[in-house]
């Protein structure tokens, strides 16, 4: 079976499961089709979405130290999971080139389109650099790399992407990463921190409605790919943040009593007025929680970098 077929059938199964559950939910990994990728790019440029700038500033402030920390006698492989447009990573890459450090860059992404664009832009800026894009799911590729590769690996997971996982899933993710790491390998991961709850709510509730469009894109996707008839105007984008648990949650809330039919699932589902579809969690952290996650996964935190406001932190984990 091709990966496209597998993906399409997983999408069908997950949508069916989510919309026939009570309460209803949809998985946030399905936000990211071509339109969703673009909307997420737009989110990253919003003034309210502080995460991107904070991580950019951390890398910019500490890139010299990071380059020294990552370097190794026999060079190293810089592996990035979910590379995106590579804007933040380019700061680090430039520093590595500047310090004449021997490294390969291996961006991993499920989207070939994203990888092609990234490779083209890196080749243009740094023609001599070794870029080896790897298309596929993270662990498939990481396992392959771990098998043939003998150099030190530095694995980058930026953007607080781990925050879209519940804690047990995050621990599982970290454990799987640990399995492909050798003793000298490093995992460099971004974690958005707990802060003034209003700042967090504003980041997921921008006045221009980009986040709303991003959240509703999952309905458009169901319409386009599974022959659904969602009217996204009949749903509200709603964000809540619980400062006790550090969990931000996104919902779509039905404004009216309505029925939605999804032909390819042979499903007609009804929504009561104000019924919800839970679409995403964006977890916020503090050092205690990150320590606990590391501990559960059998990893050690060997360093951390923060922005001056302590809005965001990047941690280095080792086995
Ligand atoms: C990709 N991920 C870490 C983003 C987040 O902050 O949870 C996705 C996002 N959702 C709404 N805005 C951005």
Tab-separated table of C-alpha atoms and ligand atoms in Angstrom:
chain	number	residue	atom	x	y	z
A	1	UNK	CA	0.000	0.000	0.000
A	2	UNK	CA	1.347	3.462	-0.854
A	3	UNK	CA	1.764	5.981	1.952
A	4	UNK	CA	-0.958	8.166	0.339
A	5	UNK	CA	-3.453	5.286	0.555
A	6	UNK	CA	-2.504	4.564	4.144
A	7	UNK	CA	-2.851	8.231	5.016
A	8	UNK	CA	-6.275	8.531	3.323
A	9	UNK	CA	-7.650	5.504	5.125
A	10	UNK	CA	-6.229	6.653	8.479
A	11	UNK	CA	-7.871	10.057	7.922
A	12	UNK	CA	-11.220	8.362	7.216
A	13	UNK	CA	-10.973	6.114	10.234
A	14	UNK	CA	-9.907	8.909	12.587
A	15	UNK	CA	-12.627	11.309	11.400
A	16	UNK	CA	-15.280	8.619	11.785
A	17	UNK	CA	-14.045	7.735	15.251
A	18	UNK	CA	-13.838	11.375	16.356
A	19	UNK	CA	-17.238	12.458	15.094
A	20	UNK	CA	-19.054	9.428	16.491
A	21	UNK	CA	-17.470	9.838	19.951
A	22	UNK	CA	-18.998	11.793	22.779
A	23	UNK	CA	-17.779	14.465	23.180
A	24	UNK	CA	-16.755	14.839	19.530
A	25	UNK	CA	-13.137	15.448	18.589
A	26	UNK	CA	-10.836	15.673	15.542
A	27	UNK	CA	-7.056	15.170	15.560
A	28	UNK	CA	-4.935	18.292	15.078
A	29	UNK	CA	-2.430	16.468	12.866
A	30	UNK	CA	-5.071	16.758	10.121
A	31	UNK	CA	-4.848	20.568	10.073
A	32	UNK	CA	-1.826	20.328	7.825
A	33	UNK	CA	-2.739	20.008	4.157
A	34	UNK	CA	-1.378	22.573	1.670
A	35	UNK	CA	-3.839	25.217	2.845
A	36	UNK	CA	-3.228	24.342	6.508
A	37	UNK	CA	0.572	24.584	6.020
A	38	UNK	CA	0.092	28.087	4.583
A	39	UNK	CA	-2.240	29.120	7.413
A	40	UNK	CA	0.282	27.860	9.968
A	41	UNK	CA	2.996	29.930	8.227
A	42	UNK	CA	0.666	32.939	8.575
A	43	UNK	CA	0.119	32.131	12.271
A	44	UNK	CA	3.889	32.116	12.814
A	45	UNK	CA	4.017	35.660	11.441
A	46	UNK	CA	1.262	36.959	13.747
A	47	UNK	CA	2.436	39.398	16.435
A	48	UNK	CA	0.291	37.513	19.013
A	49	UNK	CA	1.915	34.149	18.233
A	50	UNK	CA	5.044	34.848	20.299
A	51	UNK	CA	6.387	31.259	20.152
A	52	UNK	CA	8.207	31.600	16.827
A	53	UNK	CA	9.959	34.854	17.685
A	54	UNK	CA	10.981	33.620	21.121
A	55	UNK	CA	12.601	30.495	19.717
A	56	UNK	CA	14.210	32.509	16.901
A	57	UNK	CA	15.672	34.868	19.505
A	58	UNK	CA	16.933	32.008	21.683
A	59	UNK	CA	18.759	30.440	18.741
A	60	UNK	CA	20.095	33.826	17.661
A	61	UNK	CA	21.334	34.639	21.193
A	62	UNK	CA	22.936	31.256	21.880
A	63	UNK	CA	23.922	29.919	18.442
A	64	UNK	CA	27.668	30.209	19.193
A	65	UNK	CA	27.319	28.130	22.363
A	66	UNK	CA	24.970	25.702	20.669
A	67	UNK	CA	27.440	25.152	17.823
A	68	UNK	CA	30.164	24.315	20.370
A	69	UNK	CA	27.823	22.074	22.333
A	70	UNK	CA	26.726	20.154	19.210
A	71	UNK	CA	30.165	19.853	17.592
A	72	UNK	CA	32.051	16.558	17.707
A	73	UNK	CA	35.528	15.362	16.650
A	74	UNK	CA	34.143	13.389	13.715
A	75	UNK	CA	31.468	15.903	12.796
A	76	UNK	CA	27.774	15.331	13.339
A	77	UNK	CA	24.393	14.942	11.671
A	78	UNK	CA	21.820	17.638	12.370
A	79	UNK	CA	18.439	15.959	12.018
A	80	UNK	CA	15.317	18.090	12.140
A	81	UNK	CA	11.855	16.606	12.677
A	82	UNK	CA	9.129	18.682	10.988
A	83	UNK	CA	11.488	21.183	9.407
A	84	UNK	CA	8.946	23.640	7.975
A	85	UNK	CA	10.505	26.673	6.301
A	86	UNK	CA	13.715	26.291	8.310
A	87	UNK	CA	13.859	29.995	9.237
A	88	UNK	CA	15.084	29.333	12.788
A	89	UNK	CA	17.374	26.466	11.812
A	90	UNK	CA	19.083	28.654	9.212
A	91	UNK	CA	20.485	30.800	12.032
A	92	UNK	CA	22.178	27.752	13.480
A	93	UNK	CA	23.286	26.454	10.080
A	94	UNK	CA	24.920	29.800	9.277
A	95	UNK	CA	26.793	29.680	12.575
A	96	UNK	CA	27.973	26.105	11.942
A	97	UNK	CA	29.224	27.101	8.494
A	98	UNK	CA	30.871	30.215	9.960
A	99	UNK	CA	32.697	28.103	12.571
A	100	UNK	CA	33.686	25.618	9.787
A	101	UNK	CA	32.055	22.756	11.668
A	102	UNK	CA	31.626	19.484	9.791
A	103	UNK	CA	27.910	18.584	9.654
A	104	UNK	CA	25.176	17.200	7.397
A	105	UNK	CA	21.662	18.579	7.594
A	106	UNK	CA	18.874	15.990	7.371
A	107	UNK	CA	15.425	17.569	7.500
A	108	UNK	CA	12.625	15.010	7.931
A	109	UNK	CA	9.073	15.836	6.943
A	110	UNK	CA	5.980	13.959	5.838
A	111	UNK	CA	5.513	16.530	3.069
A	112	UNK	CA	7.811	16.245	0.020
A	113	UNK	CA	6.613	19.700	-1.008
A	114	UNK	CA	7.949	21.242	2.228
A	115	UNK	CA	11.278	19.418	1.793
A	116	UNK	CA	11.689	20.491	-1.838
A	117	UNK	CA	11.139	24.138	-0.947
A	118	UNK	CA	13.504	23.947	2.011
A	119	UNK	CA	16.233	22.210	0.001
A	120	UNK	CA	15.957	24.760	-2.830
A	121	UNK	CA	16.226	27.710	-0.456
A	122	UNK	CA	19.183	26.181	1.427
A	123	UNK	CA	21.014	25.346	-1.811
A	124	UNK	CA	20.549	28.922	-2.934
A	125	UNK	CA	21.893	30.425	0.305
A	126	UNK	CA	24.594	27.819	1.025
A	127	UNK	CA	25.528	25.997	-2.225
A	128	UNK	CA	28.323	23.947	-0.636
A	129	UNK	CA	26.245	22.669	2.248
A	130	UNK	CA	25.259	18.996	2.544
A	131	UNK	CA	21.440	18.733	2.713
A	132	UNK	CA	19.837	15.286	2.692
A	133	UNK	CA	16.060	15.638	2.921
A	134	UNK	CA	14.225	12.540	4.125
A	135	UNK	CA	10.546	12.160	3.341
A	136	UNK	CA	8.467	9.996	5.660
A	137	UNK	CA	7.258	9.610	9.205
A	138	UNK	CA	9.709	10.560	11.934
A	139	UNK	CA	10.380	7.152	13.411
A	140	UNK	CA	10.606	5.252	10.119
A	141	UNK	CA	13.347	7.619	9.025
A	142	UNK	CA	15.060	7.903	12.415
A	143	UNK	CA	15.332	4.134	12.646
A	144	UNK	CA	16.899	3.979	9.172
A	145	UNK	CA	19.336	6.741	10.088
A	146	UNK	CA	20.258	5.080	13.387
A	147	UNK	CA	20.985	1.845	11.523
A	148	UNK	CA	23.532	3.075	8.998
A	149	UNK	CA	24.814	6.136	10.762
A	150	UNK	CA	27.835	6.128	13.011
A	151	UNK	CA	28.283	9.862	13.547
A	152	UNK	CA	26.903	11.840	16.448
A	153	UNK	CA	23.265	12.844	15.925
A	154	UNK	CA	21.698	16.096	17.091
A	155	UNK	CA	17.925	15.853	16.738
A	156	UNK	CA	15.999	19.131	16.561
A	157	UNK	CA	12.302	19.319	17.413
A	158	UNK	CA	11.403	22.999	17.357
A	159	UNK	CA	8.200	25.033	17.646
A	160	UNK	CA	6.901	23.389	20.847
A	161	UNK	CA	5.444	20.729	18.557
A	162	UNK	CA	5.509	18.342	21.513
A	163	UNK	CA	2.764	20.530	23.022
A	164	UNK	CA	0.224	19.066	20.611
A	165	UNK	CA	0.575	15.754	22.468
A	166	UNK	CA	-1.014	14.723	25.754
A	167	UNK	CA	1.579	13.931	28.444
A	168	UNK	CA	1.428	10.119	27.990
A	169	UNK	CA	1.882	10.540	24.210
A	170	UNK	CA	4.718	13.018	24.799
A	171	UNK	CA	6.481	10.486	27.056
A	172	UNK	CA	6.031	7.822	24.409
A	173	UNK	CA	7.470	10.198	21.778
A	174	UNK	CA	10.506	10.963	23.980
A	175	UNK	CA	11.027	7.258	24.708
A	176	UNK	CA	11.035	6.450	21.008
A	177	UNK	CA	13.568	9.199	20.413
A	178	UNK	CA	15.710	7.792	23.207
A	179	UNK	CA	15.665	4.387	21.493
A	180	UNK	CA	17.376	5.775	18.387
A	181	UNK	CA	19.906	7.842	20.371
A	182	UNK	CA	23.413	6.740	21.272
A	183	UNK	CA	25.164	8.033	24.411
A	184	UNK	CA	26.758	11.005	22.651
A	185	UNK	CA	23.596	12.028	20.735
A	186	UNK	CA	21.586	15.086	21.714
A	187	UNK	CA	17.961	16.014	21.461
A	188	UNK	CA	17.295	19.782	21.238
A	189	UNK	CA	13.629	20.471	21.847
A	190	UNK	CA	11.461	23.593	22.262
A	191	UNK	CA	8.838	23.879	25.031
A	192	UNK	CA	6.478	26.838	25.312
A	193	UNK	CA	6.336	27.898	28.973
A	194	UNK	CA	3.470	28.753	31.320
A	195	UNK	CA	2.987	32.512	31.466
A	196	UNK	CA	0.263	35.149	31.860
A	197	UNK	CA	-2.849	33.232	30.735
A	198	UNK	CA	-4.021	36.222	28.693
A	199	UNK	CA	-0.844	36.150	26.581
A	200	UNK	CA	-1.505	32.491	25.805
A	201	UNK	CA	-5.168	33.030	24.970
A	202	UNK	CA	-4.246	35.930	22.664
A	203	UNK	CA	-1.745	33.726	20.795
A	204	UNK	CA	-4.549	31.315	19.862
A	205	UNK	CA	-7.269	33.907	19.309
A	206	UNK	CA	-5.856	36.512	16.959
A	207	UNK	CA	-8.186	39.358	15.900
A	208	UNK	CA	-7.473	38.809	12.183
A	209	UNK	CA	-9.023	35.329	12.344
A	210	UNK	CA	-6.049	33.383	10.948
A	211	UNK	CA	-6.158	30.898	13.838
A	212	UNK	CA	-9.899	30.540	13.367
A	213	UNK	CA	-9.348	29.732	9.671
A	214	UNK	CA	-6.612	27.254	10.641
A	215	UNK	CA	-8.913	25.508	13.119
A	216	UNK	CA	-11.768	25.420	10.596
A	217	UNK	CA	-9.486	24.107	7.847
A	218	UNK	CA	-10.048	20.629	9.242
A	219	UNK	CA	-13.750	20.967	8.315
A	220	UNK	CA	-12.841	22.162	4.806
A	221	UNK	CA	-10.560	19.208	4.486
A	222	UNK	CA	-13.317	16.789	5.445
A	223	UNK	CA	-15.565	18.496	2.871
A	224	UNK	CA	-12.941	18.252	0.125
A	225	UNK	CA	-11.464	14.842	0.807
A	226	UNK	CA	-14.405	12.913	2.248
A	227	UNK	CA	-17.333	14.663	0.523
A	228	UNK	CA	-18.633	16.356	3.633
A	229	UNK	CA	-21.038	19.289	3.828
A	230	UNK	CA	-19.796	21.200	6.890
A	231	UNK	CA	-20.716	24.885	6.824
A	232	UNK	CA	-17.817	26.308	8.785
A	233	UNK	CA	-19.655	29.635	9.296
A	234	UNK	CA	-21.990	27.725	11.601
A	235	UNK	CA	-19.102	26.945	13.976
A	236	UNK	CA	-17.284	29.234	16.403
A	237	UNK	CA	-13.554	29.012	16.995
A	238	UNK	CA	-13.137	28.826	20.787
A	239	UNK	CA	-9.962	28.740	22.842
A	240	UNK	CA	-9.595	28.007	26.547
A	241	UNK	CA	-6.507	27.906	28.734
A	242	UNK	CA	-6.269	26.231	32.117
A	243	UNK	CA	-3.398	27.846	34.035
A	244	UNK	CA	-3.379	24.983	36.538
A	245	UNK	CA	-2.608	22.236	34.023
A	246	UNK	CA	-0.987	24.513	31.424
A	247	UNK	CA	-3.271	23.145	28.722
A	248	UNK	CA	-4.656	25.383	25.960
A	249	UNK	CA	-7.515	23.705	24.102
A	250	UNK	CA	-9.095	24.608	20.772
A	251	UNK	CA	-12.697	23.861	19.984
A	252	UNK	CA	-15.196	24.345	17.209
A	253	UNK	CA	-18.587	25.088	18.722
A	254	UNK	CA	-21.796	24.550	16.768
A	255	UNK	CA	-23.795	27.814	16.693
A	256	UNK	CA	-27.062	26.027	15.866
A	257	UNK	CA	-28.759	22.638	15.875
A	258	UNK	CA	-27.501	21.120	12.621
A	259	UNK	CA	-26.843	17.935	10.698
A	260	UNK	CA	-23.693	17.251	8.740
A	261	UNK	CA	-23.322	14.490	6.156
A	262	UNK	CA	-19.993	12.995	5.148
A	263	UNK	CA	-20.683	10.842	2.109
A	264	UNK	CA	-17.455	8.847	2.046
A	265	UNK	CA	-18.053	7.786	5.656
A	266	UNK	CA	-21.767	7.126	5.053
A	267	UNK	CA	-22.266	9.242	8.124
A	268	UNK	CA	-24.844	11.846	9.049
A	269	UNK	CA	-24.078	13.327	12.423
A	270	UNK	CA	-26.139	15.846	14.324
A	271	UNK	CA	-24.908	18.723	16.430
A	272	UNK	CA	-26.931	20.307	19.178
A	273	UNK	CA	-26.612	24.058	19.505
A	274	UNK	CA	-23.352	24.795	21.444
A	275	UNK	CA	-22.075	21.245	21.063
A	276	UNK	CA	-18.286	21.082	20.691
A	277	UNK	CA	-15.642	19.420	18.543
A	278	UNK	CA	-12.322	19.392	20.396
A	279	UNK	CA	-9.594	19.892	17.789
A	280	UNK	CA	-6.237	20.593	19.469
A	281	UNK	CA	-4.275	20.858	22.671
A	282	UNK	CA	-1.262	23.170	22.951
A	283	UNK	CA	0.418	22.263	26.214
A	284	UNK	CA	2.450	24.853	28.158
A	285	UNK	CA	5.237	23.710	30.469
A	286	UNK	CA	7.479	24.602	33.390
A	287	UNK	CA	10.823	23.075	34.431
A	288	UNK	CA	9.155	20.618	36.835
A	289	UNK	CA	6.927	19.173	34.121
A	290	UNK	CA	9.770	18.951	31.584
A	291	UNK	CA	11.961	17.258	34.268
A	292	UNK	CA	9.159	14.788	34.917
A	293	UNK	CA	8.672	14.023	31.186
A	294	UNK	CA	12.429	13.494	30.769
A	295	UNK	CA	12.557	11.263	33.807
A	296	UNK	CA	9.621	9.145	32.618
A	297	UNK	CA	11.311	8.737	29.240
A	298	UNK	CA	14.704	7.865	30.757
A	299	UNK	CA	16.389	11.017	29.440
A	300	UNK	CA	18.532	13.617	31.235
A	301	UNK	CA	18.344	17.373	30.690
A	302	UNK	CA	21.917	18.506	30.194
A	303	UNK	CA	21.272	22.176	29.305
A	304	UNK	CA	18.554	24.694	28.827
A	305	UNK	CA	18.302	28.007	26.968
A	306	UNK	CA	15.587	30.607	27.555
A	307	UNK	CA	14.544	33.945	26.094
A	308	UNK	CA	14.906	36.990	28.392
A	309	UNK	CA	11.173	36.960	29.338
A	310	UNK	CA	11.224	33.203	30.091
A	311	UNK	CA	8.310	32.750	27.681
A	312	UNK	CA	9.938	29.801	25.939
A	313	UNK	CA	12.756	27.328	26.561
A	314	UNK	CA	14.856	24.929	24.529
A	315	UNK	CA	16.283	21.961	26.429
A	316	UNK	CA	19.084	19.584	25.476
A	317	UNK	CA	18.294	15.974	26.432
A	318	UNK	CA	20.744	13.091	26.492
A	319	UNK	CA	20.507	9.445	27.441
B	1	LIG	C1	2.359	23.317	15.708
B	1	LIG	N1	1.879	23.665	17.043
B	1	LIG	C2	2.937	23.632	18.027
B	1	LIG	C3	1.075	24.911	17.073
B	1	LIG	C4	0.635	25.212	18.534
B	1	LIG	O1	1.002	26.283	19.022
B	1	LIG	O2	-0.010	24.365	19.139
B	1	LIG	C5	-0.161	24.829	16.193
B	1	LIG	C6	-1.105	25.986	16.359
B	1	LIG	N2	-2.370	25.907	16.665
B	1	LIG	C7	-2.917	27.101	16.703
B	1	LIG	N3	-1.957	27.986	16.492
B	1	LIG	C8	-0.816	27.321	16.249
